[in-house]
Structure formats: C-alpha cells, structure tokens
PDB file of N, CA and C in Angstrom:
ATOM      1  N   PHE A  28     -12.218   4.296  -5.486  1.00  0.00           N
ATOM      2  CA  PHE A  28     -11.104   4.391  -4.653  1.00  0.00           C
ATOM      3  C   PHE A  28     -11.852   4.859  -3.649  1.00  0.00           C
ATOM      4  N   GLU A  29     -12.489   6.783  -3.261  1.00  0.00           N
ATOM      5  CA  GLU A  29     -12.535   7.858  -2.225  1.00  0.00           C
ATOM      6  C   GLU A  29     -14.180   6.895  -1.764  1.00  0.00           C
ATOM      7  N   CYS A  30     -14.932   6.189  -3.418  1.00  0.00           N
ATOM      8  CA  CYS A  30     -17.045   5.621  -2.542  1.00  0.00           C
ATOM      9  C   CYS A  30     -16.507   4.686  -1.538  1.00  0.00           C
ATOM     10  N   VAL A  31     -15.595   3.613  -1.321  1.00  0.00           N
ATOM     11  CA  VAL A  31     -14.524   2.827  -0.466  1.00  0.00           C
ATOM     12  C   VAL A  31     -14.546   3.577   1.701  1.00  0.00           C
ATOM     13  N   LEU A  32     -13.180   4.254   0.563  1.00  0.00           N
ATOM     14  CA  LEU A  32     -13.259   5.197   1.691  1.00  0.00           C
ATOM     15  C   LEU A  32     -13.998   5.345   2.654  1.00  0.00           C
ATOM     16  N   ILE A  33     -14.980   6.751   2.215  1.00  0.00           N
ATOM     17  CA  ILE A  33     -16.132   7.020   2.365  1.00  0.00           C
ATOM     18  C   ILE A  33     -16.951   6.264   3.495  1.00  0.00           C
ATOM     19  N   ALA A  34     -17.473   5.313   2.773  1.00  0.00           N
ATOM     20  CA  ALA A  34     -18.352   4.354   3.512  1.00  0.00           C
ATOM     21  C   ALA A  34     -17.285   3.185   4.778  1.00  0.00           C
ATOM     22  N   ALA A  35     -15.973   3.146   4.781  1.00  0.00           N
ATOM     23  CA  ALA A  35     -15.737   2.312   5.406  1.00  0.00           C
ATOM     24  C   ALA A  35     -15.728   3.245   6.408  1.00  0.00           C
ATOM     25  N   GLN A  36     -14.946   4.459   6.755  1.00  0.00           N
ATOM     26  CA  GLN A  36     -15.084   5.689   7.631  1.00  0.00           C
ATOM     27  C   GLN A  36     -15.990   6.144   8.295  1.00  0.00           C
ATOM     28  N   HIS A  37     -17.880   6.215   7.613  1.00  0.00           N
ATOM     29  CA  HIS A  37     -19.073   6.455   7.748  1.00  0.00           C
ATOM     30  C   HIS A  37     -18.786   4.359   8.469  1.00  0.00           C
ATOM     31  N   TRP A  38     -18.087   3.788   8.906  1.00  0.00           N
ATOM     32  CA  TRP A  38     -18.950   2.096   8.795  1.00  0.00           C
ATOM     33  C   TRP A  38     -18.137   2.039  10.999  1.00  0.00           C
ATOM     34  N   LEU A  39     -16.723   1.972  10.130  1.00  0.00           N
ATOM     35  CA  LEU A  39     -15.998   2.162  11.645  1.00  0.00           C
ATOM     36  C   LEU A  39     -15.879   3.041  12.321  1.00  0.00           C
ATOM     37  N   PRO A  40     -15.475   2.079  13.935  1.00  0.00           N
ATOM     38  CA  PRO A  40     -16.067   3.484  15.456  1.00  0.00           C
ATOM     39  C   PRO A  40     -14.791   4.876  14.731  1.00  0.00           C
ATOM     40  N   GLN A  41     -15.328   5.903  14.790  1.00  0.00           N
ATOM     41  CA  GLN A  41     -14.097   6.831  15.869  1.00  0.00           C
ATOM     42  C   GLN A  41     -13.746   6.336  17.416  1.00  0.00           C
ATOM     43  N   ASP A  42     -12.676   7.815  17.037  1.00  0.00           N
ATOM     44  CA  ASP A  42     -11.217   7.512  18.032  1.00  0.00           C
ATOM     45  C   ASP A  42     -11.933   7.968  19.251  1.00  0.00           C
ATOM     46  N   ASP A  43     -12.896   9.345  18.540  1.00  0.00           N
ATOM     47  CA  ASP A  43     -14.006  10.236  20.425  1.00  0.00           C
ATOM     48  C   ASP A  43     -14.637   9.516  21.063  1.00  0.00           C
ATOM     49  N   ASP A  44     -15.379   8.560  19.936  1.00  0.00           N
ATOM     50  CA  ASP A  44     -16.658   7.399  20.336  1.00  0.00           C
ATOM     51  C   ASP A  44     -16.418   6.971  21.838  1.00  0.00           C
ATOM     52  N   ASP A  45     -17.817   7.496  23.601  1.00  0.00           N
ATOM     53  CA  ASP A  45     -17.103   7.019  24.019  1.00  0.00           C
ATOM     54  C   ASP A  45     -16.613   5.660  24.949  1.00  0.00           C
ATOM     55  N   THR A  46     -18.433   4.893  24.341  1.00  0.00           N
ATOM     56  CA  THR A  46     -18.964   3.310  23.973  1.00  0.00           C
ATOM     57  C   THR A  46     -18.500   2.563  23.369  1.00  0.00           C
ATOM     58  N   LYS A  47     -17.820   1.600  23.232  1.00  0.00           N
ATOM     59  CA  LYS A  47     -18.039   0.562  22.252  1.00  0.00           C
ATOM     60  C   LYS A  47     -19.645   0.868  22.069  1.00  0.00           C
ATOM     61  N   ASN A  48     -21.224   1.262  22.622  1.00  0.00           N
ATOM     62  CA  ASN A  48     -21.745   1.393  21.625  1.00  0.00           C
ATOM     63  C   ASN A  48     -23.103   2.995  20.922  1.00  0.00           C
ATOM     64  N   GLU A  49     -21.859   3.487  21.293  1.00  0.00           N
ATOM     65  CA  GLU A  49     -22.216   3.820  20.318  1.00  0.00           C
ATOM     66  C   GLU A  49     -21.674   4.714  19.171  1.00  0.00           C
ATOM     67  N   SER A  50     -20.782   3.558  19.021  1.00  0.00           N
ATOM     68  CA  SER A  50     -19.637   3.129  17.629  1.00  0.00           C
ATOM     69  C   SER A  50     -20.828   2.720  16.520  1.00  0.00           C
ATOM     70  N   LYS A  51     -21.246   2.448  15.381  1.00  0.00           N
ATOM     71  CA  LYS A  51     -22.237   2.436  14.140  1.00  0.00           C
ATOM     72  C   LYS A  51     -21.146   0.881  14.119  1.00  0.00           C
ATOM     73  N   VAL A  52     -20.880   0.289  14.510  1.00  0.00           N
ATOM     74  CA  VAL A  52     -20.067  -1.023  14.159  1.00  0.00           C
ATOM     75  C   VAL A  52     -20.135  -1.898  15.298  1.00  0.00           C
ATOM     76  N   ASN A  53     -20.507  -3.376  15.675  1.00  0.00           N
ATOM     77  CA  ASN A  53     -20.890  -3.305  16.728  1.00  0.00           C
ATOM     78  C   ASN A  53     -19.266  -4.016  16.894  1.00  0.00           C
ATOM     79  N   VAL A  54     -17.938  -3.840  17.438  1.00  0.00           N
ATOM     80  CA  VAL A  54     -17.261  -4.773  17.535  1.00  0.00           C
ATOM     81  C   VAL A  54     -16.793  -5.110  18.618  1.00  0.00           C
ATOM     82  N   ASP A  55     -18.144  -5.834  18.795  1.00  0.00           N
ATOM     83  CA  ASP A  55     -18.187  -7.396  20.336  1.00  0.00           C
ATOM     84  C   ASP A  55     -18.135  -8.645  18.808  1.00  0.00           C
ATOM     85  N   ASP A  56     -19.071  -8.363  17.850  1.00  0.00           N
ATOM     86  CA  ASP A  56     -19.142  -9.417  17.206  1.00  0.00           C
ATOM     87  C   ASP A  56     -17.688  -9.101  16.163  1.00  0.00           C
ATOM     88  N   ASP A  57     -16.631  -9.973  17.390  1.00  0.00           N
ATOM     89  CA  ASP A  57     -15.450 -10.372  16.697  1.00  0.00           C
ATOM     90  C   ASP A  57     -15.665 -11.011  14.982  1.00  0.00           C
ATOM     91  N   LYS A  58     -15.644 -11.374  15.013  1.00  0.00           N
ATOM     92  CA  LYS A  58     -16.090 -13.013  12.745  1.00  0.00           C
ATOM     93  C   LYS A  58     -16.438 -11.836  12.445  1.00  0.00           C
ATOM     94  N   ALA A  59     -16.756 -11.194  12.532  1.00  0.00           N
ATOM     95  CA  ALA A  59     -18.061 -10.262  11.880  1.00  0.00           C
ATOM     96  C   ALA A  59     -17.430  -9.211  11.007  1.00  0.00           C
ATOM     97  N   PHE A  60     -17.060  -8.603  12.776  1.00  0.00           N
ATOM     98  CA  PHE A  60     -15.953  -7.151  12.189  1.00  0.00           C
ATOM     99  C   PHE A  60     -14.818  -7.484  11.562  1.00  0.00           C
ATOM    100  N   THR A  61     -14.007  -7.857  12.011  1.00  0.00           N
ATOM    101  CA  THR A  61     -12.949  -8.321  11.829  1.00  0.00           C
ATOM    102  C   THR A  61     -12.837  -9.302  10.187  1.00  0.00           C
ATOM    103  N   ASP A  62     -14.016  -9.896   9.604  1.00  0.00           N
ATOM    104  CA  ASP A  62     -14.178 -10.174   8.127  1.00  0.00           C
ATOM    105  C   ASP A  62     -14.422  -8.925   7.500  1.00  0.00           C
ATOM    106  N   HIS A  63     -15.104  -7.786   7.586  1.00  0.00           N
ATOM    107  CA  HIS A  63     -15.247  -7.006   7.057  1.00  0.00           C
ATOM    108  C   HIS A  63     -14.224  -5.842   6.855  1.00  0.00           C
ATOM    109  N   LEU A  64     -14.092  -5.374   7.952  1.00  0.00           N
ATOM    110  CA  LEU A  64     -12.733  -4.724   8.317  1.00  0.00           C
ATOM    111  C   LEU A  64     -11.804  -5.686   7.572  1.00  0.00           C
ATOM    112  N   GLU A  65     -11.168  -6.767   7.106  1.00  0.00           N
ATOM    113  CA  GLU A  65     -10.775  -7.247   6.168  1.00  0.00           C
ATOM    114  C   GLU A  65     -11.144  -7.362   4.653  1.00  0.00           C
ATOM    115  N   LYS A  66     -12.290  -7.015   4.374  1.00  0.00           N
ATOM    116  CA  LYS A  66     -12.351  -7.556   2.779  1.00  0.00           C
ATOM    117  C   LYS A  66     -12.293  -5.784   2.846  1.00  0.00           C
ATOM    118  N   ILE A  67     -12.646  -4.423   4.010  1.00  0.00           N
ATOM    119  CA  ILE A  67     -11.945  -3.675   3.346  1.00  0.00           C
ATOM    120  C   ILE A  67     -10.681  -2.599   2.875  1.00  0.00           C
ATOM    121  N   ILE A  68      -9.428  -3.027   3.917  1.00  0.00           N
ATOM    122  CA  ILE A  68      -8.279  -3.013   3.610  1.00  0.00           C
ATOM    123  C   ILE A  68      -8.192  -3.517   2.597  1.00  0.00           C
ATOM    124  N   SER A  69      -8.353  -5.156   1.899  1.00  0.00           N
ATOM    125  CA  SER A  69      -8.264  -5.668   0.563  1.00  0.00           C
ATOM    126  C   SER A  69      -8.824  -5.054  -1.006  1.00  0.00           C
ATOM    127  N   THR A  70      -9.968  -5.102  -0.276  1.00  0.00           N
ATOM    128  CA  THR A  70     -10.395  -3.831  -1.653  1.00  0.00           C
ATOM    129  C   THR A  70     -10.018  -2.357  -1.902  1.00  0.00           C
ATOM    130  N   LEU A  71      -8.906  -1.824  -0.314  1.00  0.00           N
ATOM    131  CA  LEU A  71      -8.248  -1.009  -0.536  1.00  0.00           C
ATOM    132  C   LEU A  71      -7.153  -1.065  -0.843  1.00  0.00           C
ATOM    133  N   PHE A  72      -6.381  -2.023  -0.693  1.00  0.00           N
ATOM    134  CA  PHE A  72      -4.812  -2.611  -0.990  1.00  0.00           C
ATOM    135  C   PHE A  72      -5.289  -2.810  -2.748  1.00  0.00           C
ATOM    136  N   THR A  73      -5.838  -3.501  -2.730  1.00  0.00           N
ATOM    137  CA  THR A  73      -6.251  -4.131  -4.967  1.00  0.00           C
ATOM    138  C   THR A  73      -6.130  -2.201  -5.728  1.00  0.00           C
ATOM    139  N   LEU A  74      -6.682  -1.847  -4.734  1.00  0.00           N
ATOM    140  CA  LEU A  74      -7.362  -0.403  -5.934  1.00  0.00           C
ATOM    141  C   LEU A  74      -5.951   0.536  -6.105  1.00  0.00           C
ATOM    142  N   MET A  75      -5.447   0.501  -4.936  1.00  0.00           N
ATOM    143  CA  MET A  75      -4.050   1.331  -4.837  1.00  0.00           C
ATOM    144  C   MET A  75      -2.915   0.313  -5.468  1.00  0.00           C
ATOM    145  N   LYS A  76      -2.701  -0.794  -5.474  1.00  0.00           N
ATOM    146  CA  LYS A  76      -2.807  -1.467  -6.664  1.00  0.00           C
ATOM    147  C   LYS A  76      -2.722  -1.030  -7.643  1.00  0.00           C
ATOM    148  N   ASP A  77      -3.489  -1.594  -8.286  1.00  0.00           N
ATOM    149  CA  ASP A  77      -3.710  -0.874  -9.576  1.00  0.00           C
ATOM    150  C   ASP A  77      -3.787   0.412 -10.328  1.00  0.00           C
ATOM    151  N   THR A  78      -3.347   1.467  -9.417  1.00  0.00           N
ATOM    152  CA  THR A  78      -3.052   2.701  -9.261  1.00  0.00           C
ATOM    153  C   THR A  78      -1.442   2.243 -10.273  1.00  0.00           C
ATOM    154  N   PRO A  79      -2.008   3.554 -11.832  1.00  0.00           N
ATOM    155  CA  PRO A  79      -0.273   3.947 -12.555  1.00  0.00           C
ATOM    156  C   PRO A  79       1.258   4.969 -11.571  1.00  0.00           C
ATOM    157  N   SER A  80      -0.067   6.031 -11.008  1.00  0.00           N
ATOM    158  CA  SER A  80       0.750   7.151 -10.310  1.00  0.00           C
ATOM    159  C   SER A  80       1.141   7.362  -9.394  1.00  0.00           C
ATOM    160  N   SER A  81       2.539   7.647  -9.431  1.00  0.00           N
ATOM    161  CA  SER A  81       2.416   7.010  -8.041  1.00  0.00           C
ATOM    162  C   SER A  81       2.082   8.763  -7.183  1.00  0.00           C
ATOM    163  N   ARG A  82       1.079  10.070  -7.986  1.00  0.00           N
ATOM    164  CA  ARG A  82       1.331  10.445  -6.592  1.00  0.00           C
ATOM    165  C   ARG A  82      -0.257  10.158  -5.500  1.00  0.00           C
ATOM    166  N   THR A  83      -0.991   9.303  -7.050  1.00  0.00           N
ATOM    167  CA  THR A  83      -1.967   8.574  -6.300  1.00  0.00           C
ATOM    168  C   THR A  83      -1.892   7.772  -5.558  1.00  0.00           C
ATOM    169  N   SER A  84      -0.829   7.338  -6.055  1.00  0.00           N
ATOM    170  CA  SER A  84      -0.634   5.750  -4.929  1.00  0.00           C
ATOM    171  C   SER A  84      -0.414   6.624  -3.548  1.00  0.00           C
ATOM    172  N   MET A  85       0.286   7.260  -2.738  1.00  0.00           N
ATOM    173  CA  MET A  85       0.777   8.078  -1.691  1.00  0.00           C
ATOM    174  C   MET A  85       0.354   8.152  -1.255  1.00  0.00           C
ATOM    175  N   TYR A  86      -1.086   8.964  -2.196  1.00  0.00           N
ATOM    176  CA  TYR A  86      -2.509   9.438  -1.141  1.00  0.00           C
ATOM    177  C   TYR A  86      -2.384   8.554  -1.442  1.00  0.00           C
ATOM    178  N   MET A  87      -3.183   7.747  -1.474  1.00  0.00           N
ATOM    179  CA  MET A  87      -4.362   6.145  -1.336  1.00  0.00           C
ATOM    180  C   MET A  87      -3.128   5.693  -0.255  1.00  0.00           C
ATOM    181  N   LEU A  88      -2.270   5.465  -0.354  1.00  0.00           N
ATOM    182  CA  LEU A  88      -1.632   4.947   1.021  1.00  0.00           C
ATOM    183  C   LEU A  88      -1.582   6.042   2.285  1.00  0.00           C
ATOM    184  N   ASN A  89      -1.231   6.647   2.127  1.00  0.00           N
ATOM    185  CA  ASN A  89      -1.785   8.161   3.196  1.00  0.00           C
ATOM    186  C   ASN A  89      -3.399   7.812   4.327  1.00  0.00           C
ATOM    187  N   GLU A  90      -4.011   7.375   3.105  1.00  0.00           N
ATOM    188  CA  GLU A  90      -5.700   7.852   3.336  1.00  0.00           C
ATOM    189  C   GLU A  90      -5.667   6.122   4.061  1.00  0.00           C
ATOM    190  N   ILE A  91      -5.315   5.881   3.938  1.00  0.00           N
ATOM    191  CA  ILE A  91      -5.337   3.957   4.214  1.00  0.00           C
ATOM    192  C   ILE A  91      -4.989   4.022   6.301  1.00  0.00           C
ATOM    193  N   CYS A  92      -3.725   4.171   6.228  1.00  0.00           N
ATOM    194  CA  CYS A  92      -2.986   4.415   6.776  1.00  0.00           C
ATOM    195  C   CYS A  92      -4.130   5.200   7.819  1.00  0.00           C
ATOM    196  N   SER A  93      -4.388   6.351   7.185  1.00  0.00           N
ATOM    197  CA  SER A  93      -5.049   6.776   8.116  1.00  0.00           C
ATOM    198  C   SER A  93      -7.160   5.823   8.625  1.00  0.00           C
ATOM    199  N   LEU A  94      -6.846   5.415   7.657  1.00  0.00           N
ATOM    200  CA  LEU A  94      -8.501   5.112   7.902  1.00  0.00           C
ATOM    201  C   LEU A  94      -7.953   3.826   9.015  1.00  0.00           C
ATOM    202  N   ILE A  95      -6.950   2.357   8.512  1.00  0.00           N
ATOM    203  CA  ILE A  95      -6.353   1.464   9.838  1.00  0.00           C
ATOM    204  C   ILE A  95      -5.797   1.566  11.287  1.00  0.00           C
ATOM    205  N   PHE A  96      -5.086   2.932  11.263  1.00  0.00           N
ATOM    206  CA  PHE A  96      -4.208   2.890  11.987  1.00  0.00           C
ATOM    207  C   PHE A  96      -4.428   3.742  13.416  1.00  0.00           C
ATOM    208  N   ARG A  97      -5.706   3.776  13.846  1.00  0.00           N
ATOM    209  CA  ARG A  97      -6.375   4.279  14.707  1.00  0.00           C
ATOM    210  C   ARG A  97      -6.807   3.597  16.150  1.00  0.00           C
ATOM    211  N   PRO A  98      -6.127   4.715  17.033  1.00  0.00           N
ATOM    212  CA  PRO A  98      -5.370   4.270  18.560  1.00  0.00           C
ATOM    213  C   PRO A  98      -6.755   3.384  18.638  1.00  0.00           C
ATOM    214  N   ARG A  99      -8.234   3.331  18.460  1.00  0.00           N
ATOM    215  CA  ARG A  99      -8.715   2.544  19.519  1.00  0.00           C
ATOM    216  C   ARG A  99      -9.770   1.165  18.339  1.00  0.00           C
ATOM    217  N   LEU A 100      -8.923   0.697  17.289  1.00  0.00           N
ATOM    218  CA  LEU A 100      -9.100   0.187  16.200  1.00  0.00           C
ATOM    219  C   LEU A 100      -8.132  -0.574  16.796  1.00  0.00           C
ATOM    220  N   LEU A 101      -6.343  -0.078  16.692  1.00  0.00           N
ATOM    221  CA  LEU A 101      -5.416  -1.156  17.509  1.00  0.00           C
ATOM    222  C   LEU A 101      -5.804  -1.178  18.083  1.00  0.00           C
ATOM    223  N   LEU A 102      -6.064  -0.654  19.423  1.00  0.00           N
ATOM    224  CA  LEU A 102      -6.351  -1.613  20.569  1.00  0.00           C
ATOM    225  C   LEU A 102      -7.555  -2.189  21.087  1.00  0.00           C
ATOM    226  N   ASP A 103      -8.947  -2.124  20.114  1.00  0.00           N
ATOM    227  CA  ASP A 103      -9.375  -3.022  19.857  1.00  0.00           C
ATOM    228  C   ASP A 103      -9.262  -4.629  19.223  1.00  0.00           C
ATOM    229  N   GLU A 104      -7.904  -4.566  18.775  1.00  0.00           N
ATOM    230  CA  GLU A 104      -7.329  -5.615  18.101  1.00  0.00           C
ATOM    231  C   GLU A 104      -6.252  -5.947  18.956  1.00  0.00           C
ATOM    232  N   ALA A 105      -5.586  -6.020  19.218  1.00  0.00           N
ATOM    233  CA  ALA A 105      -4.518  -6.179  20.868  1.00  0.00           C
ATOM    234  C   ALA A 105      -5.279  -6.317  21.482  1.00  0.00           C
ATOM    235  N   GLU A 106      -7.052  -6.949  21.909  1.00  0.00           N
ATOM    236  CA  GLU A 106      -7.968  -6.794  23.273  1.00  0.00           C
ATOM    237  C   GLU A 106      -7.644  -8.374  21.733  1.00  0.00           C
ATOM    238  N   ARG A 107      -8.280  -8.287  21.447  1.00  0.00           N
ATOM    239  CA  ARG A 107      -9.055  -9.558  21.107  1.00  0.00           C
ATOM    240  C   ARG A 107      -7.314 -10.440  20.967  1.00  0.00           C
ATOM    241  N   LEU A 108      -6.340  -9.941  20.103  1.00  0.00           N
ATOM    242  CA  LEU A 108      -5.155 -11.122  20.044  1.00  0.00           C
ATOM    243  C   LEU A 108      -4.559 -11.020  21.330  1.00  0.00           C
ATOM    244  N   GLU A 109      -4.797 -10.536  22.419  1.00  0.00           N
ATOM    245  CA  GLU A 109      -4.605 -10.629  24.022  1.00  0.00           C
ATOM    246  C   GLU A 109      -5.562 -12.253  24.048  1.00  0.00           C
ATOM    247  N   ASP A 110      -6.437 -11.833  24.314  1.00  0.00           N
ATOM    248  CA  ASP A 110      -7.870 -12.992  24.646  1.00  0.00           C
ATOM    249  C   ASP A 110      -7.344 -14.063  23.711  1.00  0.00           C
ATOM    250  N   GLU A 111      -7.520 -14.279  22.450  1.00  0.00           N
ATOM    251  CA  GLU A 111      -7.056 -15.171  21.806  1.00  0.00           C
ATOM    252  C   GLU A 111      -6.082 -15.049  20.882  1.00  0.00           C
ATOM    253  N   CYS A 112      -4.677 -15.505  20.750  1.00  0.00           N
ATOM    254  CA  CYS A 112      -3.368 -14.857  20.496  1.00  0.00           C
ATOM    255  C   CYS A 112      -3.818 -15.697  18.077  1.00  0.00           C
ATOM    256  N   GLU A 113      -4.656 -16.868  17.772  1.00  0.00           N
ATOM    257  CA  GLU A 113      -5.035 -17.328  16.966  1.00  0.00           C
ATOM    258  C   GLU A 113      -6.178 -16.041  15.895  1.00  0.00           C
ATOM    259  N   ALA A 114      -6.028 -15.036  17.058  1.00  0.00           N
ATOM    260  CA  ALA A 114      -7.375 -14.035  16.498  1.00  0.00           C
ATOM    261  C   ALA A 114      -7.120 -13.723  15.033  1.00  0.00           C
ATOM    262  N   PRO A 115      -7.600 -13.412  14.526  1.00  0.00           N
ATOM    263  CA  PRO A 115      -8.054 -12.884  12.609  1.00  0.00           C
ATOM    264  C   PRO A 115      -7.679 -11.156  13.221  1.00  0.00           C
ATOM    265  N   ALA A 116      -5.977 -10.560  12.167  1.00  0.00           N
ATOM    266  CA  ALA A 116      -6.133  -9.173  13.313  1.00  0.00           C
ATOM    267  C   ALA A 116      -5.709  -9.202  11.444  1.00  0.00           C
ATOM    268  N   PRO A 117      -6.871  -8.152  11.060  1.00  0.00           N
ATOM    269  CA  PRO A 117      -6.951  -7.641   9.217  1.00  0.00           C
ATOM    270  C   PRO A 117      -5.681  -6.345   9.928  1.00  0.00           C
ATOM    271  N   ILE A 118      -5.624  -5.363  11.224  1.00  0.00           N
ATOM    272  CA  ILE A 118      -4.916  -4.029  10.606  1.00  0.00           C
ATOM    273  C   ILE A 118      -3.063  -4.699  11.542  1.00  0.00           C
ATOM    274  N   ARG A 119      -3.602  -5.317  11.453  1.00  0.00           N
ATOM    275  CA  ARG A 119      -1.704  -6.474  11.428  1.00  0.00           C
ATOM    276  C   ARG A 119      -1.079  -6.866  10.029  1.00  0.00           C
ATOM    277  N   ASP A 120      -2.235  -7.788   9.817  1.00  0.00           N
ATOM    278  CA  ASP A 120      -1.593  -8.247   8.393  1.00  0.00           C
ATOM    279  C   ASP A 120      -1.940  -7.205   7.502  1.00  0.00           C
ATOM    280  N   ALA A 121      -2.051  -5.844   7.333  1.00  0.00           N
ATOM    281  CA  ALA A 121      -2.170  -4.559   6.480  1.00  0.00           C
ATOM    282  C   ALA A 121      -0.823  -4.032   6.512  1.00  0.00           C
ATOM    283  N   PHE A 122      -0.916  -4.233   8.246  1.00  0.00           N
ATOM    284  CA  PHE A 122       0.865  -3.219   8.515  1.00  0.00           C
ATOM    285  C   PHE A 122       1.879  -4.190   8.204  1.00  0.00           C
ATOM    286  N   TYR A 123       2.354  -6.024   8.161  1.00  0.00           N
ATOM    287  CA  TYR A 123       3.099  -6.088   7.812  1.00  0.00           C
ATOM    288  C   TYR A 123       3.058  -6.861   5.477  1.00  0.00           C
ATOM    289  N   LYS A 124       2.053  -6.168   5.300  1.00  0.00           N
ATOM    290  CA  LYS A 124       2.223  -5.601   3.708  1.00  0.00           C
ATOM    291  C   LYS A 124       2.221  -4.533   3.563  1.00  0.00           C
ATOM    292  N   LEU A 125       2.166  -3.334   3.896  1.00  0.00           N
ATOM    293  CA  LEU A 125       2.867  -2.374   3.702  1.00  0.00           C
ATOM    294  C   LEU A 125       4.287  -2.766   3.784  1.00  0.00           C
ATOM    295  N   ILE A 126       4.770  -4.317   4.548  1.00  0.00           N
ATOM    296  CA  ILE A 126       6.360  -3.888   4.917  1.00  0.00           C
ATOM    297  C   ILE A 126       6.625  -4.142   3.758  1.00  0.00           C
ATOM    298  N   GLU A 127       6.333  -4.727   3.752  1.00  0.00           N
ATOM    299  CA  GLU A 127       6.429  -6.439   2.195  1.00  0.00           C
ATOM    300  C   GLU A 127       6.841  -5.003   0.951  1.00  0.00           C
ATOM    301  N   MET A 128       5.654  -3.780   0.285  1.00  0.00           N
ATOM    302  CA  MET A 128       5.390  -2.945  -0.488  1.00  0.00           C
ATOM    303  C   MET A 128       6.309  -3.141  -0.217  1.00  0.00           C
ATOM    304  N   ALA A 129       7.049  -2.268   0.980  1.00  0.00           N
ATOM    305  CA  ALA A 129       8.065  -0.921   0.494  1.00  0.00           C
ATOM    306  C   ALA A 129       9.628  -1.687   0.760  1.00  0.00           C
TER     307      ALA A 129
END
C-alpha cells in the first residue's frame, strides 16, 4: 500500500503548482491521465479491501482520500466533465464507491 501511495503522490500534480506545465504528469492528456488515475485508485481500494484490520483500513481510507480529493484534481475532473459529460471521472467513481462501502 505504501509503495503505491508514495508513487501516486509523486506522480500526481500538487495543489501548489501554479501551472499544469510544472506538474509531473501531463493532465492535458486526459485519456492517459484518467486511465492511470483509475488504475491507482483501483489498486489502493483493492489493497484496502484485503486488509483485515479495521484500524489499518481506516488509515488507508484516510490516505486514499487525501490523495484523490485534492482541489487541483477535483477541478481538473470537473473541467473535463463540463467539456464532455461522458468523460471518464475516476474521482467521482471513487466517491460513489466510498458511499457504497459506508
């Protein structure tokens, strides 16, 4: 879990980036970006699901939420959905999955 989390933190753009050009990933390439983000989220959820300890699961849930519910990522996804309502939305899908898990 920690390896995937650390890799994702370094791969995803930070909220304090002034422009998209300064981020480590090209968020303008929507298809590749959403595909990779979807795989990261899916992997993290799978690892959390396979964890028997509720305390560890809560830690994982907190880290997943901190990773994917960043203002910058939410804004990028909202802009993609405004341009094309059928665009992939891995963060929205993760949110719905969290609701189902509750």
